């Protein structure tokens, strides 16, 4: 395996906000507490240790024991589960939706980043223990976002016809037999294909709901590395959230704090995209297949699109008696995670880190330590065959990150036997018009506008000629253009990063059980660069 890397800001696929965060630009500093360096984790450890009650550890351990009771638990995960009861043990967390068969490839990158960071922390701060945790987003209700994955350019999709709704983790896996058969038919009969079929079958046909199926899958892939998988849809864990839910629902603390932060971000840089906007109440009501927003009107509380309503006292009673019926949204869920876990760091994609950066003030108002935020590893995996194609066409991987038209135009100019850069001609034209401007100044200044119009006209003419010549060369070099387009499509399917489109099964077909060890070795979470991995 050979590897290289690119700075994130040179890929063209990451927002200014995230690139500025990585660069620790002064304007972004107020929105995070500590930057992800090994040295900064020492202070994070001390802060979390003084703010995480031992009683929460007992609840956490008890819940995890129950959640794992029907699953094979590796020796490594068993050790981690037991260590979570100890006050010197802390977690590193990533979260993800319950995408069918993991969804895009970056599901693996998130978890590998999390595991690898715990290993680095153990070396740097050895007197503490570190547990990698995958938080399953079992309470999401955006089923259309997770009910498919891409395989060899086709969408493998699950469309249950039993009218399920509400939290996706509770969805019955009925109907996935047909999905399995469709997928299996496209995999072929190789040894690696058989392994993939077995994994899909045992996960989705061997479990009754989507949460259990996803736990099985993640456990099979990463159990040997000690990954701990948690489902927040539990009444005992939710009970720990009750005091914070009250502040959100009754006092609108989260709304006020995050709204203020969004305003401050806009003043820092108007081009920073706001990922999520807070609501007055950031909780859903979750019961009997319903997950609908709670809203307040004139002192009473209602569940949207239902006949359910509460007075203030009734709502407090419901929250205290049935905390499992209150489901945090995208604003409140990060707080929930930090309340129930002895967590040091959250690892997420660019969009996730951007919305976490909106939350620091809210955490302060709730008196909960704000975690270190780390952008997950990103990577482009290049096979030996693909590398040979690139070398034959004299293409650099950096070229492939360009948008299609820029990529083709750049390479056509490089391989063409004539110079298609009219830059020198434009410079000569500017020098000629400089003399005309001077002449107009000395004779009749009213001619300056006419001279300027003529300059613009002639420059446009050169631009037009340059484009026509480039187009003619593209036709002449049609075969080369086609080959370059093909390799870019292979590595950037659908015009997107490989990791956001490809399912891990395509790489597994080629690499088999070596896939995850190769990625484990290649992905370095604190390097903060885009990895280029040759396999």
Coordinates of N, CA, C and O in Angstrom, one line a residue, residues 70-141:
X70 N -28.1 -10.1 23.0 CA -28.3 -11.1 22.0 C -27.3 -11.1 20.9 O -27.5 -11.7 19.8
X71 N -26.2 -10.5 21.1 CA -25.1 -10.3 20.1 C -23.8 -11.0 20.6 O -23.5 -11.0 21.8
X72 N -23.1 -11.4 19.6 CA -21.7 -11.9 19.9 C -20.9 -10.7 20.3 O -20.8 -9.7 19.6
X73 N -20.2 -10.7 21.5 CA -19.4 -9.6 21.9 C -17.9 -10.1 21.9 O -17.6 -11.0 22.5
X74 N -17.1 -9.4 21.1 CA -15.7 -9.7 21.0 C -15.0 -9.5 22.3 O -15.5 -8.7 23.2
X75 N -13.9 -10.1 22.5 CA -13.1 -9.9 23.7 C -12.7 -8.4 23.9 O -12.8 -7.9 25.0
X76 N -12.4 -7.8 22.8 CA -12.0 -6.4 22.8 C -13.1 -5.5 23.3 O -12.9 -4.6 24.1
X77 N -14.3 -5.7 22.7 CA -15.5 -4.9 23.1 C -15.9 -5.2 24.5 O -16.3 -4.3 25.2
X78 N -15.8 -6.4 24.9 CA -16.2 -6.8 26.3 C -15.3 -6.0 27.3 O -15.7 -5.5 28.3
X79 N -14.0 -6.0 27.0 CA -13.1 -5.2 27.9 C -13.4 -3.8 27.9 O -13.5 -3.1 29.0
X80 N -13.8 -3.2 26.8 CA -14.2 -1.8 26.7 C -15.5 -1.5 27.5 O -15.6 -0.5 28.2
X81 N -16.4 -2.4 27.4 CA -17.7 -2.3 28.1 C -17.4 -2.2 29.6 O -18.0 -1.4 30.4
X82 N -16.6 -3.1 30.1 CA -16.3 -3.1 31.5 C -15.5 -1.9 32.0 O -15.8 -1.3 33.1
X83 N -14.6 -1.4 31.1 CA -13.8 -0.2 31.5 C -14.7 1.0 31.6 O -14.3 2.0 32.3
X84 N -15.8 1.0 30.9 CA -16.7 2.2 31.0 C -17.2 2.5 32.4 O -17.6 3.7 32.7
X85 N -17.1 1.5 33.2 CA -17.5 1.8 34.6 C -16.5 2.5 35.4 O -16.7 3.0 36.5
X86 N -15.2 2.5 34.9 CA -14.1 3.1 35.6 C -14.0 4.6 35.4 O -14.2 5.1 34.2
X87 N -13.7 5.4 36.4 CA -13.6 6.9 36.2 C -12.5 7.4 35.4 O -12.4 8.5 35.0
X88 N -11.5 6.5 35.1 CA -10.4 6.9 34.2 C -10.7 6.5 32.7 O -9.8 6.6 31.9
X89 N -11.9 6.1 32.4 CA -12.2 5.7 31.0 C -13.1 6.8 30.4 O -14.0 7.3 30.9
X90 N -12.7 7.1 29.1 CA -13.4 8.1 28.3 C -13.6 7.6 26.9 O -13.1 6.6 26.5
X91 N -14.5 8.3 26.2 CA -14.9 7.8 24.9 C -14.5 8.8 23.8 O -14.3 10.0 24.1
X92 N -14.4 8.3 22.6 CA -14.4 9.1 21.4 C -15.6 8.6 20.6 O -15.7 7.4 20.4
X93 N -16.4 9.5 20.1 CA -17.7 9.1 19.5 C -17.8 9.6 18.0 O -17.3 10.7 17.7
X94 N -18.4 8.8 17.2 CA -18.9 9.2 15.9 C -20.3 8.7 15.8 O -20.7 7.8 16.5
X95 N -21.1 9.4 15.0 CA -22.5 9.0 14.9 C -22.9 8.9 13.4 O -22.3 9.6 12.6
X96 N -23.9 8.1 13.1 CA -24.3 8.0 11.7 C -25.7 7.4 11.7 O -26.1 6.7 12.6
X97 N -26.4 7.7 10.6 CA -27.7 7.2 10.3 C -27.6 5.7 10.1 O -26.5 5.1 9.8
X98 N -28.8 5.0 10.1 CA -28.8 3.6 9.9 C -29.0 3.2 8.4 O -29.9 2.5 8.0
X99 N -28.0 3.8 7.6 CA -28.1 3.6 6.2 C -28.0 2.1 5.8 O -27.3 1.3 6.4
X100 N -28.8 1.7 4.8 CA -28.9 0.3 4.4 C -27.5 -0.2 4.0 O -26.8 0.5 3.1
X101 N -27.0 -1.2 4.6 CA -25.7 -1.8 4.3 C -24.6 -0.8 4.4 O -23.7 -0.8 3.6
X102 N -24.7 0.1 5.3 CA -23.7 1.2 5.7 C -23.9 2.4 4.8 O -23.4 3.5 5.1
X103 N -24.6 2.3 3.7 CA -24.7 3.4 2.8 C -23.4 3.8 2.1 O -22.6 2.9 1.7
X104 N -23.0 5.1 2.1 CA -21.7 5.4 1.5 C -20.5 5.0 2.2 O -20.5 4.7 3.4
X105 N -19.4 4.9 1.5 CA -18.1 4.4 2.0 C -17.6 5.1 3.3 O -17.0 4.5 4.2
X106 N -18.0 6.4 3.4 CA -17.4 7.2 4.5 C -17.9 6.7 5.9 O -17.4 7.1 6.9
X107 N -19.0 5.8 5.9 CA -19.4 5.2 7.2 C -18.2 4.5 7.8 O -17.9 4.6 9.0
X108 N -17.4 3.8 7.0 CA -16.2 3.1 7.5 C -15.2 4.1 7.9 O -14.5 3.9 9.0
X109 N -15.0 5.2 7.2 CA -14.0 6.2 7.5 C -14.3 6.8 8.9 O -13.3 7.1 9.7
X110 N -15.5 7.1 9.2 CA -15.9 7.7 10.5 C -15.5 6.8 11.6 O -14.9 7.2 12.6
X111 N -15.8 5.5 11.5 CA -15.5 4.6 12.6 C -14.1 4.3 12.7 O -13.5 4.3 13.8
X112 N -13.4 4.2 11.6 CA -11.9 3.9 11.6 C -11.2 5.2 12.2 O -10.3 5.0 13.0
X113 N -11.6 6.4 11.9 CA -11.1 7.6 12.5 C -11.2 7.5 14.0 O -10.3 7.9 14.8
X114 N -12.4 7.1 14.4 CA -12.7 7.0 15.9 C -11.8 6.0 16.6 O -11.2 6.3 17.6
X115 N -11.7 4.8 16.0 CA -10.8 3.8 16.6 C -9.4 4.2 16.7 O -8.7 4.1 17.7
X116 N -8.9 4.8 15.5 CA -7.5 5.2 15.5 C -7.2 6.3 16.4 O -6.1 6.3 17.0
X117 N -8.1 7.2 16.7 CA -7.8 8.3 17.6 C -7.7 7.7 19.0 O -6.8 8.2 19.8
X118 N -8.5 6.7 19.4 CA -8.4 6.2 20.7 C -7.0 5.5 20.9 O -6.4 5.6 22.0
X119 N -6.5 4.9 19.8 CA -5.2 4.3 19.9 C -4.1 5.4 20.1 O -3.1 5.2 20.9
X120 N -4.2 6.5 19.4 CA -3.2 7.6 19.5 C -3.3 8.2 20.9 O -2.3 8.6 21.5
X121 N -4.5 8.3 21.4 CA -4.7 8.9 22.8 C -4.0 8.0 23.9 O -3.5 8.6 24.8
X122 N -4.2 6.7 23.7 CA -3.6 5.8 24.7 C -2.1 6.0 24.7 O -1.5 5.9 25.8
X123 N -1.5 6.2 23.6 CA 0.0 6.4 23.5 C 0.4 7.7 24.2 O 1.4 7.8 24.9
X124 N -0.4 8.7 23.9 CA -0.1 10.1 24.4 C -0.4 10.3 25.8 O 0.3 11.0 26.5
X125 N -1.5 9.7 26.3 CA -2.0 9.9 27.7 C -2.3 8.5 28.3 O -3.5 8.2 28.5
X126 N -1.3 7.7 28.6 CA -1.5 6.3 28.8 C -2.2 6.0 30.2 O -2.7 4.8 30.3
X127 N -2.3 6.9 31.1 CA -2.9 6.5 32.4 C -4.5 6.5 32.3 O -5.1 6.1 33.3
X128 N -5.0 6.9 31.2 CA -6.5 6.8 31.0 C -6.8 5.7 30.0 O -6.0 5.3 29.2
X129 N -8.1 5.3 29.9 CA -8.6 4.4 29.0 C -9.5 5.1 28.0 O -10.2 6.1 28.3
X130 N -9.5 4.6 26.7 CA -10.3 5.2 25.7 C -11.1 4.2 24.9 O -10.6 3.2 24.5
X131 N -12.4 4.5 24.7 CA -13.3 3.6 24.1 C -13.9 4.2 22.8 O -14.5 5.3 22.9
X132 N -13.7 3.6 21.7 CA -14.4 4.1 20.5 C -15.9 3.7 20.5 O -16.2 2.6 20.7
X133 N -16.7 4.7 20.2 CA -18.2 4.5 20.2 C -18.8 4.9 18.9 O -18.5 6.0 18.4
X134 N -19.7 4.1 18.4 CA -20.6 4.4 17.3 C -22.0 4.7 17.8 O -22.6 3.7 18.3
X135 N -22.4 5.9 17.7 CA -23.8 6.3 18.1 C -24.7 6.0 16.9 O -24.7 6.7 15.9
X136 N -25.6 5.1 17.0 CA -26.6 4.8 16.0 C -27.7 5.8 16.0 O -28.4 6.0 17.1
X137 N -28.0 6.4 14.9 CA -29.1 7.4 14.9 C -30.4 6.7 14.7 O -31.1 6.9 13.7
X138 N -30.8 6.0 15.7 CA -32.0 5.1 15.6 C -33.3 5.9 15.6 O -34.4 5.4 15.2
X139 N -33.3 7.2 16.1 CA -34.5 7.9 16.3 C -34.8 8.8 15.1 O -35.8 9.5 15.1
X140 N -33.9 8.9 14.1 CA -34.2 9.6 12.9 C -35.5 9.1 12.2 O -35.8 7.9 12.3
X141 N -36.2 10.0 11.5 CA -37.3 9.5 10.8 C -37.3 9.8 9.3 O -38.3 9.7 8.6

